[in-house]
Coordinates of C-alpha atoms and ligand atoms in Angstrom, one line a residue:
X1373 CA 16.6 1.5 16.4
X1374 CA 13.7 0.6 13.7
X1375 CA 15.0 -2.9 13.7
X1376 CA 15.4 -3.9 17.3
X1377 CA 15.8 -7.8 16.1
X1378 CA 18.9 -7.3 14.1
X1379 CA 20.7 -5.9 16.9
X1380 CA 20.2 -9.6 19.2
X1381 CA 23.6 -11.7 19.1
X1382 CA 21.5 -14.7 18.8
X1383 CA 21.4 -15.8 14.5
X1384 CA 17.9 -16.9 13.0
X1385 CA 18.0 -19.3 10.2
X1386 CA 15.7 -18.7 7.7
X1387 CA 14.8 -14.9 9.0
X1388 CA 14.4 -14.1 5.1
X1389 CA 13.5 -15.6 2.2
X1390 CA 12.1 -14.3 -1.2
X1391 CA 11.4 -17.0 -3.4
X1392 CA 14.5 -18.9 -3.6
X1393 CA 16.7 -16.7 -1.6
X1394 CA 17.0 -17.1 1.8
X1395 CA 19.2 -15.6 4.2
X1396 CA 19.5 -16.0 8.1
X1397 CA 19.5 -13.2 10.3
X1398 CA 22.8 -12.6 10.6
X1399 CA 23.4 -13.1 6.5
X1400 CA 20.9 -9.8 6.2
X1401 CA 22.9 -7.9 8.9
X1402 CA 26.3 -8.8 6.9
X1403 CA 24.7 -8.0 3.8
X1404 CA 22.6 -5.1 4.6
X1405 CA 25.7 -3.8 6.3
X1406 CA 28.1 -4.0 3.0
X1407 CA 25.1 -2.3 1.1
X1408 CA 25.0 0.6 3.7
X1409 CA 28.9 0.4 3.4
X1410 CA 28.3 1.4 -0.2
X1411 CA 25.8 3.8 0.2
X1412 CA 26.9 7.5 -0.7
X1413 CA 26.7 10.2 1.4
X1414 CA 23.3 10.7 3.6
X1415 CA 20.8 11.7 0.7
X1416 CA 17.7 9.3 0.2
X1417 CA 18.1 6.4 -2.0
X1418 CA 16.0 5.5 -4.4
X1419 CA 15.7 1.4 -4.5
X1420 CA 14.0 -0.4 -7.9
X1421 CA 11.9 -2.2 -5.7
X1422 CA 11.7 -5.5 -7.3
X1423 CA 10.4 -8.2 -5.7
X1424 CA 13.6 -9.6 -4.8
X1425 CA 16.4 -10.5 -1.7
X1426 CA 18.1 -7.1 -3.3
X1427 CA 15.2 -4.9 -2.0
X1428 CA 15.3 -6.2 1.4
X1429 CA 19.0 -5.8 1.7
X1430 CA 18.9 -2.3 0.1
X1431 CA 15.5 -0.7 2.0
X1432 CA 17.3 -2.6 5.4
X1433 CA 21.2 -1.1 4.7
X1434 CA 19.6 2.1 4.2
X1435 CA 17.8 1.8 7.5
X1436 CA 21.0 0.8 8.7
X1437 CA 23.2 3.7 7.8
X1438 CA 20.2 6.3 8.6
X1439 CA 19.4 7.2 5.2
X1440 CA 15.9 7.6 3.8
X1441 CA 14.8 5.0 1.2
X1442 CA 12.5 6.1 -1.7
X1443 CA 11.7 2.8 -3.2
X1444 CA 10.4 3.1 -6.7
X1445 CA 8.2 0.6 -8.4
X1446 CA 10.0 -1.5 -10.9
X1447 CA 7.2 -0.8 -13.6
X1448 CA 7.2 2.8 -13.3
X1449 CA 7.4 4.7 -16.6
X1450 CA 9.7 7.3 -17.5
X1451 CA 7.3 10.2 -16.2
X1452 CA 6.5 8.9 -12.8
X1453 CA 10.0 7.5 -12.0
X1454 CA 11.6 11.0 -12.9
X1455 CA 8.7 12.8 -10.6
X1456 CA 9.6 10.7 -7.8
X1457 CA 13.3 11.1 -8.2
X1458 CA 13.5 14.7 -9.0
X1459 CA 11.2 15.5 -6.2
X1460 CA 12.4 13.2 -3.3
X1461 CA 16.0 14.6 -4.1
X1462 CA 17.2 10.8 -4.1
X1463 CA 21.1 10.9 -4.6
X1464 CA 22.2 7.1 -5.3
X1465 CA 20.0 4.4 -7.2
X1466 CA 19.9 0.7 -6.1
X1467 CA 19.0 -2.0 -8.3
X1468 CA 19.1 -2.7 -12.1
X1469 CA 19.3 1.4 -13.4
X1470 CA 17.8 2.0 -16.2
X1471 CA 19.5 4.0 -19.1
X1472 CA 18.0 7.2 -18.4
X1473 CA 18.9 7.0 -14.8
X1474 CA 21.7 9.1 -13.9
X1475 CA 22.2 8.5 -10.4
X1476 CA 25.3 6.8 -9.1
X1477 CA 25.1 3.4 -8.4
X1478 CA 25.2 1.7 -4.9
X1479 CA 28.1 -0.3 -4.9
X1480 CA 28.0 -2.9 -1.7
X1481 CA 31.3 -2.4 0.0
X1482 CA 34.0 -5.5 1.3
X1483 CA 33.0 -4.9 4.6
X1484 CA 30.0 -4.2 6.5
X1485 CA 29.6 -0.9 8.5
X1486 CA 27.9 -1.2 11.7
X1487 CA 24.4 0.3 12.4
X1488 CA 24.8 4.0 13.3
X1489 CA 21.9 5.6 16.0
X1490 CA 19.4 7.8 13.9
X1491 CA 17.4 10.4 14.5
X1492 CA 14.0 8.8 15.3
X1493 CA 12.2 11.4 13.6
X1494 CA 14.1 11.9 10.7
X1495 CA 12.5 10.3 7.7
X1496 CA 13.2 7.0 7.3
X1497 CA 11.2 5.8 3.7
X1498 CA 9.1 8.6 1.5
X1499 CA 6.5 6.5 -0.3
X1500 CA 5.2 8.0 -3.0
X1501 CA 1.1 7.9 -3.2
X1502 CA -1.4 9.3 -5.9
X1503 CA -3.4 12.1 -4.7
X1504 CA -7.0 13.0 -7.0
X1505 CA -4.6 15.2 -9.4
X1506 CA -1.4 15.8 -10.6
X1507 CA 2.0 13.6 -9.6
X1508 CA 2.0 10.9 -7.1
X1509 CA 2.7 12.7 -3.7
X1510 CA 5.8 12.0 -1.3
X1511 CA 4.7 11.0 2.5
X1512 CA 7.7 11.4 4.8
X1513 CA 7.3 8.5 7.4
X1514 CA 10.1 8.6 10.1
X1515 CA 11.8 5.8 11.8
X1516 CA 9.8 6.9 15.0
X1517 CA 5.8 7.1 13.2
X1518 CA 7.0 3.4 11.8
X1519 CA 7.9 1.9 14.9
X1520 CA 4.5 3.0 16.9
X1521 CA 2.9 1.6 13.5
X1522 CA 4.4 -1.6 14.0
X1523 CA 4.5 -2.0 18.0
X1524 CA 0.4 -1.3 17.7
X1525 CA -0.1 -4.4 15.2
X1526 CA 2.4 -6.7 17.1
X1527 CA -0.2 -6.2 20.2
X1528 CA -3.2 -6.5 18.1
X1529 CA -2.5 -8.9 16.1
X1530 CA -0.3 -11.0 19.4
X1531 CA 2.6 -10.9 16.5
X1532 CA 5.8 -12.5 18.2
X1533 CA 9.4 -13.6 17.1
X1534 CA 8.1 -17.1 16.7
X1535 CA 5.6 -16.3 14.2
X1536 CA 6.7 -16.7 10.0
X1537 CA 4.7 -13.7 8.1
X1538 CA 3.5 -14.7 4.6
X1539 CA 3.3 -12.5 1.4
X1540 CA 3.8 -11.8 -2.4
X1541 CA 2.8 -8.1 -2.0
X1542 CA 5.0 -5.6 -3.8
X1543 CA 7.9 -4.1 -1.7
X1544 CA 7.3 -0.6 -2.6
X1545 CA 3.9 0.5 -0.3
X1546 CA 3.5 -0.1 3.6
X1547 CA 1.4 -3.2 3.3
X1548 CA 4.3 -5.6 1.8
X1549 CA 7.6 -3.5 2.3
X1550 CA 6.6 -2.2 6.2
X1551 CA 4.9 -4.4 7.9
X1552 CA 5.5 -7.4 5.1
X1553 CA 8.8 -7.1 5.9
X1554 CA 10.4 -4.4 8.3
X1555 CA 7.5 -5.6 11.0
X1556 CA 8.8 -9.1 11.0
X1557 CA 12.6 -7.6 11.1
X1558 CA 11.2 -5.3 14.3
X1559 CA 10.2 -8.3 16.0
X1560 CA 12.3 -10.7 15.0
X1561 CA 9.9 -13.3 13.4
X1562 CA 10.4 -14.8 10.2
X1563 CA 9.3 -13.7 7.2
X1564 CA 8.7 -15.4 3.2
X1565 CA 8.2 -13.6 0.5
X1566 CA 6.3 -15.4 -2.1
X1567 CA 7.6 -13.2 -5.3
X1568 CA 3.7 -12.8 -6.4
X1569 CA 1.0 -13.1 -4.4
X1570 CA -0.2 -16.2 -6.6
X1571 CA -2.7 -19.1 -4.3
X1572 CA -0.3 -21.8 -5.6
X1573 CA 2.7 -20.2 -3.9
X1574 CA 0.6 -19.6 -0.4
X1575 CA -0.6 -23.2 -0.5
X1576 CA 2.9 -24.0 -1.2
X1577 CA 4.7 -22.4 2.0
X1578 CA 1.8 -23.6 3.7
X1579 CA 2.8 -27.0 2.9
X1580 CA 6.0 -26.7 3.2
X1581 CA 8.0 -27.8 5.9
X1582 CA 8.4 -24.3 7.0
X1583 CA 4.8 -23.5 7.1
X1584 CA 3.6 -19.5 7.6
X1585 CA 1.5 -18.2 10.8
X1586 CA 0.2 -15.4 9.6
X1587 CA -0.6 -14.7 5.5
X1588 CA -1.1 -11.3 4.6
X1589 CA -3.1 -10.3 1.4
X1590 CA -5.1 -8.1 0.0
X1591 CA -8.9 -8.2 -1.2
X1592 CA -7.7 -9.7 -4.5
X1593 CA -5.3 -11.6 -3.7
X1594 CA -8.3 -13.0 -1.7
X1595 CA -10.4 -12.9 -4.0
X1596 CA -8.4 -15.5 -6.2
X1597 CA -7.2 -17.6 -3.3
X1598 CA -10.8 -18.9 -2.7
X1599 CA -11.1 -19.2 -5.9
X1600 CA -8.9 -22.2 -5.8
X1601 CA -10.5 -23.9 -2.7
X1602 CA -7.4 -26.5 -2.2
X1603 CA -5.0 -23.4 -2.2
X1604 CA -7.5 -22.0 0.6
X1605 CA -7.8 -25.2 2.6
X1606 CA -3.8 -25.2 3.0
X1607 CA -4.1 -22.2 4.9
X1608 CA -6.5 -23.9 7.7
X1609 CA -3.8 -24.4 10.3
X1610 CA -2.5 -20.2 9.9
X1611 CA -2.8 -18.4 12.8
X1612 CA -4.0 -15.3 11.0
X1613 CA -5.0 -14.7 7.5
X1614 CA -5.1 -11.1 7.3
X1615 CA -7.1 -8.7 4.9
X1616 CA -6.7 -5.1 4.2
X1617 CA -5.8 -2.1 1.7
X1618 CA -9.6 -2.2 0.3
X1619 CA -12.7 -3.0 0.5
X1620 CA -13.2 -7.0 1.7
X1621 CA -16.7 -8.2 0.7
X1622 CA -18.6 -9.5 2.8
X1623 CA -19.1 -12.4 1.1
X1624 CA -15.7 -12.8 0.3
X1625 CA -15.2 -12.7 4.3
X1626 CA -17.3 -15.7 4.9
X1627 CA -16.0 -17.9 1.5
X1628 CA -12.5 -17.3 3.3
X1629 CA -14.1 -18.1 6.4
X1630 CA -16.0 -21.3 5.3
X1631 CA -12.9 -22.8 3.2
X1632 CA -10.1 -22.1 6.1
X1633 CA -12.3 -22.4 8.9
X1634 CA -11.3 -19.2 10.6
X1635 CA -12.5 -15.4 9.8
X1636 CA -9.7 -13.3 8.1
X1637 CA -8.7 -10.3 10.4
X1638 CA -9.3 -7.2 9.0
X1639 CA -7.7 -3.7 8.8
X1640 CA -7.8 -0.4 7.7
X1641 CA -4.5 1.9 6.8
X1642 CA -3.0 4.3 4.7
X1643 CA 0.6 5.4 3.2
X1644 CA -0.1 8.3 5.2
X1645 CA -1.4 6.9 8.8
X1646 CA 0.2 2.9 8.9
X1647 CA -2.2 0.6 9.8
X1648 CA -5.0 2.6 12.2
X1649 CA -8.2 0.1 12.8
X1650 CA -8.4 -3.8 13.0
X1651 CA -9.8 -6.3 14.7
X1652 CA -8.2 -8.5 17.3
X1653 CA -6.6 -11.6 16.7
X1654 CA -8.5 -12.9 20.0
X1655 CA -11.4 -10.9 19.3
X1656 CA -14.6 -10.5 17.0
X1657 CA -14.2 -10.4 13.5
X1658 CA -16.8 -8.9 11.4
X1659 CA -17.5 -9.2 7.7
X1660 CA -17.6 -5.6 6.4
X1661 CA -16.2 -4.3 9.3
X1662 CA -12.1 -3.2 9.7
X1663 CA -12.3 -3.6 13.6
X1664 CA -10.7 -1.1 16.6
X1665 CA -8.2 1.5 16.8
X1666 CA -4.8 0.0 17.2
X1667 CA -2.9 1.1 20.4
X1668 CA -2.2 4.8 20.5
X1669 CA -4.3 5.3 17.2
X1670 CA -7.5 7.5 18.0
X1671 CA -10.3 8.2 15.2
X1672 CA -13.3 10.6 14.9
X1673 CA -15.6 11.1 12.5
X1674 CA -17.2 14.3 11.9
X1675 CA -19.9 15.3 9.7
X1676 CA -19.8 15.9 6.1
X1677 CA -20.9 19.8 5.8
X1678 CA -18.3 21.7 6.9
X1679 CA -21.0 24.1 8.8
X1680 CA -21.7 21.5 11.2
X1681 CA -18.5 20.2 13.8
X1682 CA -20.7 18.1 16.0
X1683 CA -19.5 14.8 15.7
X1684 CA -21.4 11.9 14.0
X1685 CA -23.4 9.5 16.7
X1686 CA -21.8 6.4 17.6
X1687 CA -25.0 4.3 16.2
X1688 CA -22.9 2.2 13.4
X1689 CA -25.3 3.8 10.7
X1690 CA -24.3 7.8 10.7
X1691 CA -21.8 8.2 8.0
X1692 CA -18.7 10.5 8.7
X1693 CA -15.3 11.6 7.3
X1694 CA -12.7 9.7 9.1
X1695 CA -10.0 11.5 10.7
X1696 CA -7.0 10.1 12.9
X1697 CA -4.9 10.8 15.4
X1698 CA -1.6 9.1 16.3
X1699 CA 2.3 8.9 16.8
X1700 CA 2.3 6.3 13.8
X1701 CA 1.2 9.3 11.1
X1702 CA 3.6 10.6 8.7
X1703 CA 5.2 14.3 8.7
X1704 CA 4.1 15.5 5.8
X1705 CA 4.2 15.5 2.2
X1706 CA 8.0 16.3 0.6
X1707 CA 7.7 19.6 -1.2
X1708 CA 4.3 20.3 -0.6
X1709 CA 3.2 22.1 1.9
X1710 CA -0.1 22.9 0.3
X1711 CA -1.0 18.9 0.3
X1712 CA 0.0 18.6 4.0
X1713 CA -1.9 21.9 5.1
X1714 CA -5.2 20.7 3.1
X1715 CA -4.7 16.8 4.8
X1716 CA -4.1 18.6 8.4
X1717 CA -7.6 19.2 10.5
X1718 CA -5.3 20.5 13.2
X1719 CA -4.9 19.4 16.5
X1720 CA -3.2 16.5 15.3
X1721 CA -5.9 15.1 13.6
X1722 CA -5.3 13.8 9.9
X1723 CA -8.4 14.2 6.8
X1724 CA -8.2 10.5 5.5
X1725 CA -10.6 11.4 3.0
X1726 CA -12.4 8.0 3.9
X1727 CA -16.0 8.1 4.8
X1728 CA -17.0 5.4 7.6
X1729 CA -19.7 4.6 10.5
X1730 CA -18.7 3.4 14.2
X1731 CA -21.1 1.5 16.3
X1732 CA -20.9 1.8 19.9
X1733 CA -18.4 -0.5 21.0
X1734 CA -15.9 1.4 18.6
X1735 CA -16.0 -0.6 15.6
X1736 CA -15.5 0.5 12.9
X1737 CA -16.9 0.3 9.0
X1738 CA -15.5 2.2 5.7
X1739 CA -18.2 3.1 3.4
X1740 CA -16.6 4.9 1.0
X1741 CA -14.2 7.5 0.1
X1742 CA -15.0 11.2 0.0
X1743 CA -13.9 11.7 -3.8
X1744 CA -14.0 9.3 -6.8
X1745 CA -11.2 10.7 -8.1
X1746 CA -9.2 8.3 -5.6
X1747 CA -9.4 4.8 -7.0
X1748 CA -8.5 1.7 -5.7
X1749 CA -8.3 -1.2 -7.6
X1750 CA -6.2 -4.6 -7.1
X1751 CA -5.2 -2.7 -3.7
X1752 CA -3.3 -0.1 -5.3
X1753 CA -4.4 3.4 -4.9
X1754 CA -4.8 5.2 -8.1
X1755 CA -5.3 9.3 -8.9
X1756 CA -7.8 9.7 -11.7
X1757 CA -5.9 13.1 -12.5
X1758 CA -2.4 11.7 -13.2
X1759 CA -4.1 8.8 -15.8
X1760 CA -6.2 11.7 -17.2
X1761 CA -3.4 14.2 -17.8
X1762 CA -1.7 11.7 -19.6
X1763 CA -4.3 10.7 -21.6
X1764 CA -5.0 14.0 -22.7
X1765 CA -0.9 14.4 -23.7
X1766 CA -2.2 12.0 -26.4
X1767 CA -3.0 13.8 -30.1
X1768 CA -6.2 11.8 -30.8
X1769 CA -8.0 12.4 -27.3
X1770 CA -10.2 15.9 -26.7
X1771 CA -11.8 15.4 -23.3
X1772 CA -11.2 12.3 -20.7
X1773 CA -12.6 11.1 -17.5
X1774 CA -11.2 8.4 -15.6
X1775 CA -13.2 6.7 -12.9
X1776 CA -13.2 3.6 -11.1
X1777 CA -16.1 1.3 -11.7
X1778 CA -16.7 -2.3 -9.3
X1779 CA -14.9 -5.3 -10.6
X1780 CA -15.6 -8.5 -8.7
X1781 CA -11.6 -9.6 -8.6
X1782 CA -10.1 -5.6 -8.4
X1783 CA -12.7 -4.2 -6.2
X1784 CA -12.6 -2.0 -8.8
X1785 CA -11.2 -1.2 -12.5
X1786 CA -10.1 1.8 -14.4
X1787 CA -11.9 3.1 -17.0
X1788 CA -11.3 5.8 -19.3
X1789 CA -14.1 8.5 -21.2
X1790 CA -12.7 9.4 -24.1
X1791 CA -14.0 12.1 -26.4
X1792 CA -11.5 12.2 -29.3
X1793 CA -11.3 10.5 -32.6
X1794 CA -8.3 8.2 -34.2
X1795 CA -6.9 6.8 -31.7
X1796 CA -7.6 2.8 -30.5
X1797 CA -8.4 1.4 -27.3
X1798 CA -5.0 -0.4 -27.1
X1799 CA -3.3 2.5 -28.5
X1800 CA -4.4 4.6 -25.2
X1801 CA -3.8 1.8 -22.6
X1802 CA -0.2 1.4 -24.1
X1803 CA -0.2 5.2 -24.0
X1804 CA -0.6 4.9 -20.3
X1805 CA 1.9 2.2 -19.9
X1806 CA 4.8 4.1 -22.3
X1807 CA 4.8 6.8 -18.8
X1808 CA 2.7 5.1 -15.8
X1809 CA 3.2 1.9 -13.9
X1810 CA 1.1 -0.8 -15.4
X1811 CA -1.4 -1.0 -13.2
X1812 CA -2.4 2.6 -13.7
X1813 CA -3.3 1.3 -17.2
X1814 CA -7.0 1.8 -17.7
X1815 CA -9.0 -1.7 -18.2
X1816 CA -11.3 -0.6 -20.5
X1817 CA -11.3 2.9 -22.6
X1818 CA -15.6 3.7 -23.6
X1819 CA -15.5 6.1 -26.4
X1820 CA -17.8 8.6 -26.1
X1821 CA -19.8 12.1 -28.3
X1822 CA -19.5 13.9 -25.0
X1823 CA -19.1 13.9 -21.5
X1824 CA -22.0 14.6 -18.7
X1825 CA -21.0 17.8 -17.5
X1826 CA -23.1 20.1 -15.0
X1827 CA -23.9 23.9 -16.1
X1828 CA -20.6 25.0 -14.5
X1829 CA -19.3 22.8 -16.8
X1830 CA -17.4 20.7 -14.6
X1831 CA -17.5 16.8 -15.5
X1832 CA -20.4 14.8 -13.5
X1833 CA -17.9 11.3 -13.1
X1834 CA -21.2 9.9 -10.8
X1835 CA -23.4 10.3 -14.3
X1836 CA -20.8 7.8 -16.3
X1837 CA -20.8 4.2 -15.6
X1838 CA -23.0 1.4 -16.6
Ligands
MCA1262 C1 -3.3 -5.4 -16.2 N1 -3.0 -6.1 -17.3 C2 -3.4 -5.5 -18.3 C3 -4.0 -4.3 -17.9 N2 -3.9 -4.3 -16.6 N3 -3.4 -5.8 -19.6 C4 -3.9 -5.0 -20.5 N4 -4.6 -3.9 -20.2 C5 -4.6 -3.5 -18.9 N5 -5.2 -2.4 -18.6 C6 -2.2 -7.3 -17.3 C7 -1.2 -7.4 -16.2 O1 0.0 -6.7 -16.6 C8 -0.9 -8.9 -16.0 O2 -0.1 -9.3 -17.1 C9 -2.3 -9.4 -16.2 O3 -3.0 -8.4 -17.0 C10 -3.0 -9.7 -15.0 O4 -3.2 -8.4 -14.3 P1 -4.0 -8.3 -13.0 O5 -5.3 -8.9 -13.0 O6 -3.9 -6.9 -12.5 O7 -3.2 -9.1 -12.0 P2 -1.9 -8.9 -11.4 O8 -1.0 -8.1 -12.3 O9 -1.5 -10.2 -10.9 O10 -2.3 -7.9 -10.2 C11 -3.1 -8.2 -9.1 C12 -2.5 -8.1 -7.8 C13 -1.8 -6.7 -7.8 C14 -1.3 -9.1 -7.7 C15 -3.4 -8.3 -6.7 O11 -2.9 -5.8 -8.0 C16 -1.2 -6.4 -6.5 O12 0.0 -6.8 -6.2 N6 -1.8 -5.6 -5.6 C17 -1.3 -5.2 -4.3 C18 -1.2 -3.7 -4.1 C19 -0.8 -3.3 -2.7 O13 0.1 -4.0 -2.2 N7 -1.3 -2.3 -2.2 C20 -1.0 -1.8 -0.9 C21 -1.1 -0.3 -0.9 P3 1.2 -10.2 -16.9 O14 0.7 -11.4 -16.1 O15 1.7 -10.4 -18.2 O16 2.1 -9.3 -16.1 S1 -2.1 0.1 0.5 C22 -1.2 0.2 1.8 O17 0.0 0.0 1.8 C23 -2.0 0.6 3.1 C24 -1.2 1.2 4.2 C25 -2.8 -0.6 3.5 O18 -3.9 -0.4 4.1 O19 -2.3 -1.7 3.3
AMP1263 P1 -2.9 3.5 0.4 O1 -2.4 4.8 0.8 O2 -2.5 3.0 -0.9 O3 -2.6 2.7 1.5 O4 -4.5 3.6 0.3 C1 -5.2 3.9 1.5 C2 -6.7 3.8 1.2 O5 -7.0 2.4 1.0 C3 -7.6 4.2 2.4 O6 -7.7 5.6 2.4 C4 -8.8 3.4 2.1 O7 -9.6 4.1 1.1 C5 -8.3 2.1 1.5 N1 -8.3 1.0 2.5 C6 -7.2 0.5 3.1 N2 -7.6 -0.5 3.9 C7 -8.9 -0.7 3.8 C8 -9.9 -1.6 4.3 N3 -9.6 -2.5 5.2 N4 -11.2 -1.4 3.9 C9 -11.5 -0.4 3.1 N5 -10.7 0.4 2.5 C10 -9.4 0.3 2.9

């Protein structure tokens, strides 16, 4: 059982609430229950994951009745939302359904059905993830992989049922649906969902007379909290402000640091791997680094030419490519066996594409990633390929690259090359926005005579930029 707290006969006031909507413990189960009462057949479901009570109770009833949820973000346009529902095979929709959507409905039944036993490694939520080309990929995560995600941060992090997590992070990736949410429902602590991860609405839970323990963010979010010092200050008394899904500056580190008066806790995880490095809630916490392997997570980092397997010195300077080893991992990506081959260094061990240093006493530090086709930018994880192919669906554009390029509040922006005539900036970012979610939107489009190619005449992204 995923959600081990639901299952206790004791009720927990509050155990839920997103924005205004609160339920208790017992008010999810009944809920949750009615949903999975509803729920046809055993396909996956595909839930508009809005940031709303109605996700919760949909991604938990699914849990509930052992059927895979495929959450799908709210924004996504036509070409991505038929992608992921065409390729995870999805069988019911939950949520507002658009008019192209042809999916039966979930309709919450009268009565709730109890929770049935599940396979544990049957996939339990296929989160779909951009790759460096072509159609966000599925990653099969099973109830099993999530559970050893989870029971790994509730140690690290001392995360107990009398903790109350903190977040406005969108419920359709691991970072605000998995361990936002379904870690807090594992346990059995409280959590709040903040609807958008705005400073005001931290400061105001942390003000509240139901204050948080532990805030979860990422970079950006961050970023703009200290921008607004008396939002930071009313997060002083947290037990844990926690960092992660990028890059945290270092001086963004010691600004949350100085206005709080305790170092955020960092870590390091994918869609693919949960959470696999950070550091200790009663441990050292060190600005640019994303800490230890979490228990039963191992790492190695090997060297970048593929001639030479000797694995990179433990001096904290020798760059590597990360690659990790663990029951929390996924099982593979749905329908392509290709993708999960390439990603699989065997023996277990997973190619994060990540590039990082470890110092002798196993900390850790992310320098980069392998490709720059993989952008990351407000925390979201962005394929250059699938903004580029749509670009060039567009009559007025020849040629396109997409890259990211550093942004002080994203970590880093999108920015599209364009060799084409006619078409306006705006005309292209709406372009983007007619089919992709919105924050696959480029920032900025740079029109250009050319692009810098090399004699192959493959496209040289490291030679654009300002
Ligand atoms: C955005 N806007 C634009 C454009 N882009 N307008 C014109 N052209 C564009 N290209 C608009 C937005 O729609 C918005 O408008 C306004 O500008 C502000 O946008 P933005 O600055 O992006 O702010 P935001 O929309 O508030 O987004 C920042 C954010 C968001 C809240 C930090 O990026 C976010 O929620 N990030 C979290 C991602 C995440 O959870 N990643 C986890 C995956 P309007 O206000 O009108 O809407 S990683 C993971 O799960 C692993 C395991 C891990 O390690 O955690
Ligand atoms: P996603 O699959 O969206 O979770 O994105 C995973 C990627 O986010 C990783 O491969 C890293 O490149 C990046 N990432 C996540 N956490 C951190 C972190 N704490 N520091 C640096 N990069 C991170």
């Amino acid at each position: 059982m995923l959600l081990t707290s639901l299952t206790r006969p004791q009720d927990l006031d509050r155990a839920v609430v997103v924005g205004d909507d609160v339920l208790s413990r017992a008010g999810l189960v009944d809920a949750a229950g009615r949903f999975a009462a509803g729920i046809p057949g055993d396909g996956p479901v595909a839930v508009c994951a809005t940031a709303s009570m109605d996700t919760v109770v949909a991604a938990v009833g699914c849990l509930l009745a052992g059927v895979p949820v495929v959450p799908v973000p709210p924004d996504s346009g036509p070409a991505e939302r038929d992608h992921v529902l065409r390729d995870s095979g999805a069988a019911a929709w939950a949520g507002e359904r658009p008019d192209e959507v042809t999916l039966p409905q979930v309709r919450p039944g009268a009565e709730p059905v109890a929770p049935v036993e599940t396979d544990p490694e049957r996939t339990a939520m296929l989160l779909y993830t951009s790759g460096t080309t072509g159609a966000p990929k599925g990653a099969e995560l099973s109830g099993r992989a999530i559970a050893a995600g989870l029971d790994g941060l509730f140690d690290v992090w001392g995360w107990t049922p009398d903790d109350t997590v903190v977040h406005g992070l969108p419920l359709f990736h691991v970072h605000g649906l998995i361990l936002g949410v379904l870690g807090a429902l594992r346990i059995g602590s409280r959590v709040v969902h903040t609807v958008k991860p705005e400073p005001a609405r931290y400061a105001a839970v942390a003000r509240s007379e139901h204050p948080g323990t532990m805030y979860f963010g990422v970079p950006t979010v961050w970023n703009r909290i200290v921008a607004d010092p008396d939002a930071a200050q009313a997060l002083a008394n947290a037990r844990l402000l926690v960092s992660g899904s990028a890059p945290l500056p270092e001086s963004l580190f010691s600004r949350i640091a100085e206005l709080t008066g305790q170092a955020p806790v960092e870590r390091y995880g994918m869609t693919e791997t949960m959470i696999t490095l950070s550091a200790r809630a009663g441990g050292e916490r060190r600005a640019g680094w994303v800490g230890l392997p979490v228990p039963g997570a191992e790492t190695r980092l090997v060297p970048a030419s593929d001639e030479d397997t000797t694995p990179v010195p433990d001096d904290g300077e020798t760059v590597g490519r990360l690659e990790v080893r663990g029951p929390m991992l996924f099982s593979g990506y749905r329908n392509r066996p290709d993708a999960t081959a390439e990603s699989d260094a065997g023996d277990g061990w997973f190619r994060t594409g990540d590039l990082a240093v470890r110092d002798a006493a196993g900390f850790h530090r992310i320098v980069g990633r392998e490709s720059t086709d993989l952008i990351k930018s407000g925390g979201y994880r962005i394929g250059s390929g699938e903004i580029e192919a749509v670009l060039l669906d567009h009559p007025d554009v020849a040629e396109v690259a997409v890259v990211g390029e550093p942004d002080d509040d994203l970590g880093q922006r999108i920015v599209a090359y364009v060799v084409g005539e006619g078409g306006t900036e705006q005309e292209l970012i709406d372009h983007v926005a007619a089919k992709l979610s919105r924050h696959k939107r480029p920032r900025e489009v740079r029109f250009v005579d050319a692009l810098p190619r090399n004699p192959m005449g493959k496209v040289q992204k490291k030679r654009l930029g300002r």
